[in-house]
Tab-separated table of N, CA and C in Angstrom:
chain	number	residue	atom	x	y	z
H	86	MET	N	0.500	-1.194	-0.355
H	86	MET	CA	0.064	0.369	-0.099
H	86	MET	C	1.131	1.332	0.008
H	87	PHE	N	1.613	1.826	1.468
H	87	PHE	CA	2.530	2.754	1.022
H	87	PHE	C	3.325	2.618	1.995
H	88	ASN	N	4.262	3.802	2.759
H	88	ASN	CA	5.639	3.450	3.699
H	88	ASN	C	5.822	4.784	3.804
H	89	ILE	N	5.764	4.445	5.139
H	89	ILE	CA	5.751	5.363	5.929
H	89	ILE	C	7.444	5.084	6.903
H	90	VAL	N	8.115	6.157	6.869
H	90	VAL	CA	9.929	6.010	7.130
H	90	VAL	C	9.850	7.101	8.238
H	91	LEU	N	10.166	6.993	8.937
H	91	LEU	CA	10.191	7.657	10.269
H	91	LEU	C	12.262	7.605	9.990
H	92	HIS	N	12.614	9.217	10.019
H	92	HIS	CA	13.612	9.676	10.520
H	92	HIS	C	14.686	9.420	11.689
H	93	GLU	N	14.877	8.438	12.508
H	93	GLU	CA	15.665	9.253	13.797
H	93	GLU	C	14.574	9.381	14.364
H	94	PRO	N	13.362	8.387	14.942
H	94	PRO	CA	12.612	8.250	15.932
H	94	PRO	C	13.129	8.217	17.496
H	95	ARG	N	11.960	8.676	18.431
H	95	ARG	CA	13.432	8.898	20.030
H	95	ARG	C	12.583	8.032	20.278
H	96	ILE	N	10.628	7.410	19.826
H	96	ILE	CA	10.214	7.294	21.632
H	96	ILE	C	9.559	6.313	22.028
H	97	PRO	N	10.071	4.889	22.010
H	97	PRO	CA	10.645	3.347	21.365
H	97	PRO	C	8.336	3.297	21.371
H	98	GLY	N	7.434	4.146	22.466
H	98	GLY	CA	6.285	3.736	22.086
H	98	GLY	C	5.419	4.166	21.068
H	99	ASN	N	5.964	5.913	20.498
H	99	ASN	CA	5.674	5.916	18.924
H	99	ASN	C	5.694	4.982	18.582
H	100	VAL	N	7.052	4.211	17.978
H	100	VAL	CA	7.466	3.534	17.000
H	100	VAL	C	6.149	2.180	17.424
H	101	GLY	N	6.116	1.922	18.346
H	101	GLY	CA	5.267	1.136	18.726
H	101	GLY	C	3.135	1.108	17.809
H	102	THR	N	3.081	2.337	18.392
H	102	THR	CA	2.049	2.514	17.645
H	102	THR	C	1.978	2.707	17.009
H	103	ILE	N	3.327	3.556	15.569
H	103	ILE	CA	3.240	4.234	14.270
H	103	ILE	C	2.923	2.106	13.405
H	104	GLY	N	4.205	0.683	14.438
H	104	GLY	CA	4.110	-0.235	13.520
H	104	GLY	C	2.471	-0.998	13.642
H	105	ARG	N	2.027	0.139	14.867
H	105	ARG	CA	-0.235	-1.365	14.802
H	105	ARG	C	-0.872	-0.259	13.446
H	106	LEU	N	-0.654	1.040	13.691
H	106	LEU	CA	-1.159	2.072	12.296
H	106	LEU	C	-1.035	0.761	10.756
H	107	ALA	N	0.797	0.492	10.136
H	107	ALA	CA	1.702	0.546	9.564
H	107	ALA	C	0.808	-1.250	9.094
H	108	PHE	N	0.409	-2.092	9.872
H	108	PHE	CA	-0.169	-3.684	10.144
H	108	PHE	C	-1.836	-3.046	9.826
H	109	ALA	N	-2.413	-2.537	9.738
H	109	ALA	CA	-3.874	-2.647	9.504
H	109	ALA	C	-4.020	-1.972	8.516
H	110	LEU	N	-2.750	-0.825	7.971
H	110	LEU	CA	-3.669	-0.436	6.472
H	110	LEU	C	-2.076	-1.016	5.309
H	111	ASN	N	-2.196	-2.271	6.006
H	111	ASN	CA	-1.223	-2.638	5.356
H	111	ASN	C	0.461	-1.925	4.541
H	112	CYS	N	0.334	-0.908	5.551
H	112	CYS	CA	1.711	-0.061	4.772
H	112	CYS	C	3.185	-0.864	5.441
H	113	LYS	N	3.983	-0.109	4.154
H	113	LYS	CA	5.486	-1.160	5.289
H	113	LYS	C	5.695	0.122	5.596
H	114	LEU	N	7.196	-0.144	6.786
H	114	LEU	CA	7.664	0.794	8.138
H	114	LEU	C	8.699	1.210	8.404
H	115	HIS	N	9.431	2.083	7.616
H	115	HIS	CA	11.230	1.945	6.901
H	115	HIS	C	11.589	2.711	8.913
H	116	LEU	N	12.638	2.291	8.853
H	116	LEU	CA	13.341	2.640	10.875
H	116	LEU	C	14.298	3.129	10.846
H	117	ILE	N	15.078	4.810	9.954
H	117	ILE	CA	16.276	5.254	9.914
H	117	ILE	C	17.175	5.356	11.009
H	118	LYS	N	18.031	4.891	11.797
H	118	LYS	CA	18.455	4.979	12.863
H	118	LYS	C	19.661	6.228	12.753
H	119	PRO	N	20.282	6.984	13.669
H	119	PRO	CA	19.701	5.594	14.422
H	119	PRO	C	18.301	6.497	15.914
H	120	TYR	N	18.152	5.522	16.534
H	120	TYR	CA	17.345	5.445	17.611
H	120	TYR	C	17.573	6.773	18.958
H	121	GLY	N	16.265	7.090	18.919
H	121	GLY	CA	17.024	7.089	20.674
H	121	GLY	C	15.931	6.720	21.596
H	122	PHE	N	17.247	5.280	21.560
H	122	PHE	CA	16.625	4.488	22.079
H	122	PHE	C	17.168	2.973	21.623
H	123	GLY	N	17.357	2.180	22.025
H	123	GLY	CA	18.354	1.056	22.156
H	123	GLY	C	17.678	-0.132	20.995
H	124	GLU	N	17.350	-1.620	20.831
H	124	GLU	CA	17.022	-1.093	20.002
H	124	GLU	C	15.347	-1.486	19.770
H	125	ILE	N	14.809	-1.613	18.956
H	125	ILE	CA	13.706	-2.007	18.578
H	125	ILE	C	12.544	-3.561	18.432
H	126	ASN	N	13.414	-3.932	19.172
H	126	ASN	CA	12.595	-5.428	20.088
H	126	ASN	C	12.314	-4.511	21.467
H	127	GLU	N	13.070	-3.350	21.964
H	127	GLU	CA	12.991	-2.895	23.410
H	127	GLU	C	11.673	-2.972	23.186
H	128	LYS	N	11.064	-3.608	24.728
H	128	LYS	CA	9.107	-4.070	25.977
H	128	LYS	C	8.524	-2.761	25.020
H	129	GLN	N	8.344	-1.274	24.807
H	129	GLN	CA	8.401	-0.298	24.880
H	129	GLN	C	7.438	-0.424	23.768
H	130	VAL	N	8.633	-0.854	22.592
H	130	VAL	CA	7.951	-0.782	21.826
H	130	VAL	C	7.073	-1.934	20.630
H	131	ARG	N	7.271	-3.110	21.730
H	131	ARG	CA	5.886	-4.014	21.528
H	131	ARG	C	5.844	-3.996	22.446
H	132	ARG	N	4.959	-2.658	23.085
H	132	ARG	CA	4.096	-3.103	23.919
H	132	ARG	C	3.344	-2.089	22.894
H	133	ALA	N	3.427	-1.788	22.855
H	133	ALA	CA	2.371	0.157	21.786
H	133	ALA	C	1.734	-0.613	20.691
H	134	GLY	N	3.081	-2.085	19.766
H	134	GLY	CA	2.413	-2.283	18.823
H	134	GLY	C	1.284	-3.235	18.880
H	135	LEU	N	1.534	-4.036	20.592
H	135	LEU	CA	0.492	-5.528	20.334
H	135	LEU	C	1.488	-7.083	19.927
H	136	ASP	N	1.416	-7.590	19.662
H	136	ASP	CA	0.804	-8.952	18.901
H	136	ASP	C	0.864	-8.175	17.036
H	137	TYR	N	1.059	-7.432	16.654
H	137	TYR	CA	0.705	-7.346	15.143
H	137	TYR	C	1.777	-6.820	15.551
H	138	TRP	N	2.837	-6.681	15.995
H	138	TRP	CA	4.627	-6.503	15.604
H	138	TRP	C	4.729	-7.579	15.306
H	139	TYR	N	5.070	-8.337	15.165
H	139	TYR	CA	5.428	-10.320	14.572
H	139	TYR	C	5.177	-9.630	13.281
H	140	ASP	N	3.740	-9.709	12.631
H	140	ASP	CA	3.986	-9.667	11.803
H	140	ASP	C	3.218	-7.886	10.656
H	141	LEU	N	3.921	-7.303	11.616
H	141	LEU	CA	4.911	-6.176	10.416
H	141	LEU	C	6.019	-6.228	9.253
H	142	GLU	N	4.958	-5.060	8.383
H	142	GLU	CA	6.808	-5.481	7.514
H	142	GLU	C	7.434	-4.658	7.695
H	143	VAL	N	8.438	-4.611	8.428
H	143	VAL	CA	9.510	-3.378	8.780
H	143	VAL	C	10.685	-4.085	8.246
H	144	TYR	N	11.457	-2.146	8.467
H	144	TYR	CA	13.198	-2.370	7.555
H	144	TYR	C	13.696	-1.296	8.203
H	145	GLU	N	15.055	-1.660	9.351
H	145	GLU	CA	15.810	-1.055	9.142
H	145	GLU	C	17.380	-0.626	8.580
H	146	TYR	N	17.189	0.706	8.549
H	146	TYR	CA	18.773	1.582	7.934
H	146	TYR	C	19.971	1.080	8.533
H	147	GLU	N	21.083	1.647	9.009
H	147	GLU	CA	21.520	2.656	9.547
H	147	GLU	C	21.670	4.232	9.140
H	148	ASN	N	21.023	3.944	8.466
H	148	ASN	CA	21.089	6.022	7.895
H	148	ASN	C	19.841	6.789	6.778
H	149	ILE	N	19.782	8.035	6.661
H	149	ILE	CA	19.300	7.821	4.892
H	149	ILE	C	19.426	7.786	4.475
H	150	GLU	N	20.720	7.035	3.686
H	150	GLU	CA	21.737	7.417	2.598
H	150	GLU	C	21.960	5.685	1.661
H	151	GLU	N	21.936	5.148	3.343
H	151	GLU	CA	20.824	3.199	3.097
H	151	GLU	C	19.898	3.215	2.208
H	152	PHE	N	18.705	3.976	2.769
H	152	PHE	CA	17.099	4.175	2.730
H	152	PHE	C	17.253	3.956	0.938
H	153	TRP	N	18.427	5.345	0.766
H	153	TRP	CA	17.896	6.634	-0.857
H	153	TRP	C	18.541	5.818	-2.210
H	154	GLN	N	20.134	4.941	-0.997
H	154	GLN	CA	19.746	3.742	-2.923
H	154	GLN	C	19.367	3.047	-2.858
H	155	LYS	N	18.133	2.757	-1.006
H	155	LYS	CA	16.830	1.305	-1.657
H	155	LYS	C	15.777	2.125	-2.558
H	156	TYR	N	15.589	3.055	-2.560
H	156	TYR	CA	14.687	3.555	-2.519
H	156	TYR	C	15.049	5.591	-3.104
H	157	PRO	N	15.501	5.519	-3.980
H	157	PRO	CA	15.817	7.551	-5.317
H	157	PRO	C	14.887	8.260	-5.117
H	158	MET	N	15.240	8.470	-4.571
H	158	MET	CA	14.463	10.356	-4.199
H	158	MET	C	13.777	10.619	-6.072
H	159	ASN	N	12.370	10.808	-5.706
H	159	ASN	CA	11.444	11.130	-6.672
H	159	ASN	C	10.333	11.676	-6.447
H	160	ASP	N	9.281	11.617	-7.261
H	160	ASP	CA	8.160	12.908	-6.731
H	160	ASP	C	6.962	11.856	-6.488
H	161	ARG	N	7.614	10.841	-5.624
H	161	ARG	CA	7.001	9.956	-4.696
H	161	ARG	C	7.245	10.043	-3.559
H	162	HIS	N	7.567	11.212	-3.100
H	162	HIS	CA	8.682	11.018	-1.915
H	162	HIS	C	7.852	12.540	-0.911
H	163	PHE	N	7.272	11.481	0.583
H	163	PHE	CA	6.052	13.605	0.667
H	163	PHE	C	6.786	13.932	2.830
H	164	PHE	N	6.789	15.392	2.847
H	164	PHE	CA	7.788	14.552	3.621
H	164	PHE	C	6.854	16.370	4.661
H	165	ALA	N	6.564	14.991	5.854
H	165	ALA	CA	5.764	16.036	6.592
H	165	ALA	C	5.755	17.182	7.393
H	166	THR	N	6.373	17.941	7.533
H	166	THR	CA	6.992	19.418	7.988
H	166	THR	C	6.213	20.751	8.697
H	167	THR	N	6.952	20.978	9.508
H	167	THR	CA	5.457	22.717	9.779
H	167	THR	C	5.693	23.565	9.638
H	168	LYS	N	6.755	22.959	8.241
H	168	LYS	CA	7.851	24.120	7.610
H	168	LYS	C	7.525	24.824	5.648
H	169	THR	N	6.024	24.840	5.878
H	169	THR	CA	5.650	24.636	4.920
H	169	THR	C	4.258	24.861	4.781
H	170	ASN	N	3.661	25.800	3.650
H	170	ASN	CA	1.986	25.984	3.234
H	170	ASN	C	1.009	24.743	2.487
H	171	ARG	N	1.806	24.168	2.611
H	171	ARG	CA	1.145	23.180	0.803
H	171	ARG	C	-0.318	21.844	1.779
H	172	VAL	N	-0.987	22.205	2.745
H	172	VAL	CA	-1.551	21.114	3.168
H	172	VAL	C	-1.215	19.943	2.223
H	173	TYR	N	-1.962	18.412	3.332
H	173	TYR	CA	-1.681	16.941	3.464
H	173	TYR	C	-3.178	17.151	2.591
H	174	PHE	N	-4.434	17.621	2.351
H	174	PHE	CA	-4.831	17.086	1.452
H	174	PHE	C	-5.089	18.324	0.178
H	175	GLN	N	-4.142	18.497	0.147
H	175	GLN	CA	-3.984	19.509	-0.785
H	175	GLN	C	-2.681	18.358	-1.951
H	176	ALA	N	-2.117	17.810	-1.442
H	176	ALA	CA	-1.447	15.978	-2.459
H	176	ALA	C	-2.264	15.489	-3.153
H	177	GLU	N	-2.196	14.992	-3.495
H	177	GLU	CA	-2.248	13.248	-4.897
H	177	GLU	C	-1.531	12.569	-4.373
H	178	PHE	N	-1.985	11.478	-3.245
H	178	PHE	CA	-1.217	10.188	-3.177
H	178	PHE	C	-1.623	9.070	-3.902
H	179	LYS	N	-0.491	7.858	-4.726
H	179	LYS	CA	-0.504	6.513	-5.422
H	179	LYS	C	-0.677	6.033	-4.072
H	180	GLU	N	-0.628	4.801	-4.424
H	180	GLU	CA	0.222	4.021	-4.013
H	180	GLU	C	1.393	3.277	-4.086
H	181	GLY	N	1.641	2.949	-3.231
H	181	GLY	CA	4.121	2.913	-3.261
H	181	GLY	C	4.251	4.148	-2.733
H	182	ASP	N	3.522	5.110	-2.567
H	182	ASP	CA	4.356	6.398	-1.798
H	182	ASP	C	5.093	6.516	-0.570
H	183	PHE	N	5.766	7.534	-0.219
H	183	PHE	CA	6.482	7.507	0.530
H	183	PHE	C	6.582	8.307	2.124
H	184	PHE	N	6.328	8.324	2.634
H	184	PHE	CA	5.686	9.310	3.640
H	184	PHE	C	6.828	9.127	5.117
H	185	TYR	N	6.977	10.401	5.086
H	185	TYR	CA	8.498	10.926	6.636
H	185	TYR	C	8.063	11.487	7.224
H	186	PHE	N	8.483	11.111	7.707
H	186	PHE	CA	8.193	12.031	9.294
H	186	PHE	C	9.538	12.060	10.318
H	187	GLY	N	9.642	12.902	10.531
H	187	GLY	CA	10.982	13.315	11.092
H	187	GLY	C	11.318	13.265	13.161
H	188	ARG	N	12.715	13.781	13.995
H	188	ARG	CA	12.798	12.914	15.065
H	188	ARG	C	11.384	14.441	15.297
H	189	GLU	N	11.317	13.460	17.230
H	189	GLU	CA	9.923	14.353	17.483
H	189	GLU	C	10.519	15.517	18.376
H	190	ASP	N	11.192	15.083	18.344
H	190	ASP	CA	12.481	16.906	18.966
H	190	ASP	C	12.504	17.760	18.312
H	191	ALA	N	12.434	17.522	16.913
H	191	ALA	CA	12.930	18.478	16.001
H	191	ALA	C	13.217	17.942	14.875
H	192	GLY	N	12.258	18.030	14.266
H	192	GLY	CA	11.484	17.247	12.607
H	192	GLY	C	12.070	16.941	11.847
H	193	LEU	N	11.885	17.066	10.527
H	193	LEU	CA	13.299	16.269	9.729
H	193	LEU	C	13.959	17.592	9.485
H	194	PRO	N	15.216	16.719	8.694
H	194	PRO	CA	16.191	17.541	8.962
H	194	PRO	C	15.893	18.591	7.479
H	195	GLN	N	16.161	20.351	7.938
H	195	GLN	CA	15.563	20.859	6.202
H	195	GLN	C	16.277	20.598	4.776
H	196	SER	N	17.710	20.209	5.400
H	196	SER	CA	17.922	19.406	3.338
H	196	SER	C	17.472	18.519	2.551
H	197	PHE	N	16.292	17.617	4.170
H	197	PHE	CA	15.166	16.888	3.221
H	197	PHE	C	14.357	17.892	2.556
H	198	LEU	N	14.002	18.846	2.710
H	198	LEU	CA	13.289	19.508	2.798
H	198	LEU	C	12.955	20.204	1.082
H	199	GLU	N	14.457	20.557	1.776
H	199	GLU	CA	15.680	21.853	0.514
H	199	GLU	C	15.496	20.292	-0.998
H	200	LYS	N	15.667	19.019	-0.260
H	200	LYS	CA	15.696	17.861	-1.797
H	200	LYS	C	14.762	18.240	-3.025
H	201	ASN	N	13.354	18.039	-1.898
H	201	ASN	CA	12.345	17.793	-2.375
H	201	ASN	C	10.829	18.860	-1.654
H	202	GLU	N	11.430	19.896	-2.002
H	202	GLU	CA	10.123	20.890	-1.507
H	202	GLU	C	9.175	20.480	-1.899
H	203	GLN	N	8.791	20.221	-3.599
H	203	GLN	CA	7.075	20.349	-4.034
H	203	GLN	C	6.157	19.256	-3.030
H	204	GLY	N	8.005	17.996	-2.156
H	204	GLY	CA	7.402	17.245	-1.150
H	204	GLY	C	6.734	17.434	-0.309
H	205	CYS	N	6.859	18.482	-0.265
H	205	CYS	CA	6.798	19.451	1.934
H	205	CYS	C	4.888	18.993	1.397
H	206	ILE	N	4.791	18.782	2.990
H	206	ILE	CA	3.094	18.788	3.108
H	206	ILE	C	3.232	19.275	4.650
H	207	THR	N	2.948	20.193	5.495
H	207	THR	CA	1.853	20.264	6.447
H	207	THR	C	0.263	19.637	6.727
H	208	ILE	N	0.121	19.565	8.379
H	208	ILE	CA	-1.955	18.689	8.792
H	208	ILE	C	-1.983	20.889	9.288
H	209	PRO	N	-2.641	20.993	8.902
H	209	PRO	CA	-2.687	22.683	9.925
H	209	PRO	C	-3.196	22.516	10.891
H	210	MET	N	-2.954	23.076	12.296
H	210	MET	CA	-2.940	23.676	13.323
H	210	MET	C	-3.782	25.069	12.694
H	211	THR	N	-5.158	25.617	14.382
H	211	THR	CA	-6.385	26.902	13.829
H	211	THR	C	-5.524	27.889	15.808
H	212	ASN	N	-4.514	26.632	16.056
H	212	ASN	CA	-4.168	27.627	17.092
H	212	ASN	C	-2.913	27.385	17.395
H	213	ASN	N	-1.906	27.977	18.488
H	213	ASN	CA	-0.422	28.286	17.722
H	213	ASN	C	0.387	27.358	18.947
H	214	ALA	N	-0.011	25.969	18.352
H	214	ALA	CA	-0.109	24.855	18.159
H	214	ALA	C	1.867	24.625	17.354
H	215	ARG	N	2.967	23.855	18.973
H	215	ARG	CA	4.450	23.895	17.906
H	215	ARG	C	3.948	22.311	16.213
H	216	SER	N	3.613	21.111	17.291
H	216	SER	CA	3.370	20.816	15.369
H	216	SER	C	2.135	19.423	17.520
H	217	LEU	N	2.206	17.945	16.254
H	217	LEU	CA	1.778	17.367	16.623
H	217	LEU	C	1.696	15.975	17.566
H	218	ASN	N	1.721	15.173	18.049
H	218	ASN	CA	2.751	13.584	17.926
H	218	ASN	C	2.880	13.044	16.704
H	219	ILE	N	3.467	12.434	17.185
H	219	ILE	CA	4.196	11.577	15.185
H	219	ILE	C	3.478	10.107	15.623
H	220	ALA	N	2.768	9.797	16.027
H	220	ALA	CA	1.997	9.066	15.853
H	220	ALA	C	0.410	9.321	15.147
H	221	ASN	N	0.021	10.791	15.246
H	221	ASN	CA	-1.255	11.916	15.064
H	221	ASN	C	-1.029	11.910	14.524
H	222	SER	N	0.281	12.557	13.347
H	222	SER	CA	0.462	12.769	12.329
H	222	SER	C	0.217	12.213	11.333
H	223	VAL	N	1.593	10.789	11.397
H	223	VAL	CA	0.907	9.859	10.327
H	223	VAL	C	-0.015	8.774	10.860
H	224	SER	N	-1.300	9.023	10.957
H	224	SER	CA	-2.590	8.597	11.029
H	224	SER	C	-2.683	9.203	10.785
H	225	ILE	N	-2.583	10.683	10.447
H	225	ILE	CA	-3.219	11.570	9.088
H	225	ILE	C	-3.221	11.929	8.721
H	226	VAL	N	-1.845	11.258	7.784
H	226	VAL	CA	-1.979	11.256	6.579
H	226	VAL	C	-1.655	10.420	5.639
H	227	ALA	N	-2.392	9.075	6.666
H	227	ALA	CA	-1.905	7.696	6.228
H	227	ALA	C	-4.040	7.917	5.775
H	228	TYR	N	-4.211	7.241	5.843
H	228	TYR	CA	-5.636	7.571	6.308
H	228	TYR	C	-6.068	8.293	4.922
H	229	GLU	N	-5.496	10.534	5.345
H	229	GLU	CA	-5.998	10.037	3.936
H	229	GLU	C	-5.095	9.455	2.318
H	230	ALA	N	-4.320	9.625	2.452
H	230	ALA	CA	-4.398	9.213	1.067
H	230	ALA	C	-4.707	7.613	1.092
H	231	LEU	N	-5.384	6.531	2.151
H	231	LEU	CA	-6.159	5.738	1.925
H	231	LEU	C	-7.062	5.891	1.305
H	232	ARG	N	-7.975	7.034	1.955
H	232	ARG	CA	-9.043	7.679	1.294
H	232	ARG	C	-9.447	7.858	0.252
H	233	GLN	N	-7.899	9.099	-0.239
H	233	GLN	CA	-7.324	9.315	-1.607
H	233	GLN	C	-7.550	7.701	-2.346
H	234	ASN	N	-7.306	6.223	-1.632
H	234	ASN	CA	-7.288	5.158	-2.868
H	234	ASN	C	-7.811	4.122	-2.613
H	235	PHE	N	-9.274	4.045	-2.119
H	235	PHE	CA	-9.760	2.898	-0.976
H	235	PHE	C	-10.610	2.079	-2.206
H	236	ALA	N	-11.159	2.727	-3.095
H	236	ALA	CA	-11.472	2.342	-4.647
H	236	ALA	C	-10.526	0.815	-5.195
H	237	ASN	N	-8.946	1.228	-4.810
H	237	ASN	CA	-8.423	0.138	-5.562
H	237	ASN	C	-7.357	-1.110	-4.523
H	238	PHE	N	-7.860	-0.831	-3.180
H	238	PHE	CA	-8.638	-2.126	-1.808
H	238	PHE	C	-8.542	-2.606	-1.246
H	239	LYS	N	-10.083	-2.144	-2.074
H	239	LYS	CA	-11.238	-3.204	-1.776
H	239	LYS	C	-11.456	-5.062	-1.975
């Protein structure tokens, strides 16, 4: 279906929650190291992911360059950021797209956003919040992509 890319995630419970969502939507989960915690098999990750974690299609990469060697940059890579005005529901998503989410404490590096400015998307907020929880953000974008492509997955 879709590809969820977490760049240097910091909180194991968020990774587990996102893994559970990825399983529910039949998405692949790509995790880019280094993590802000130990190993991906930590108890906190498994607890949030419940028993779905073992059936999830999850891949780990030592760094973003290793990931981009396997999945070169193109117009099907979307970067969630607060540093753009293009809202996520203005993008046209297709099966196989890549949705990137950055560290909980820093977001995605500016260099990623500059590589693909047309792929930057944001989730609008009507108050002065700095950002949303990463698991909520992944859910919002992934379900919009599903909504746009639902007829393909029935």
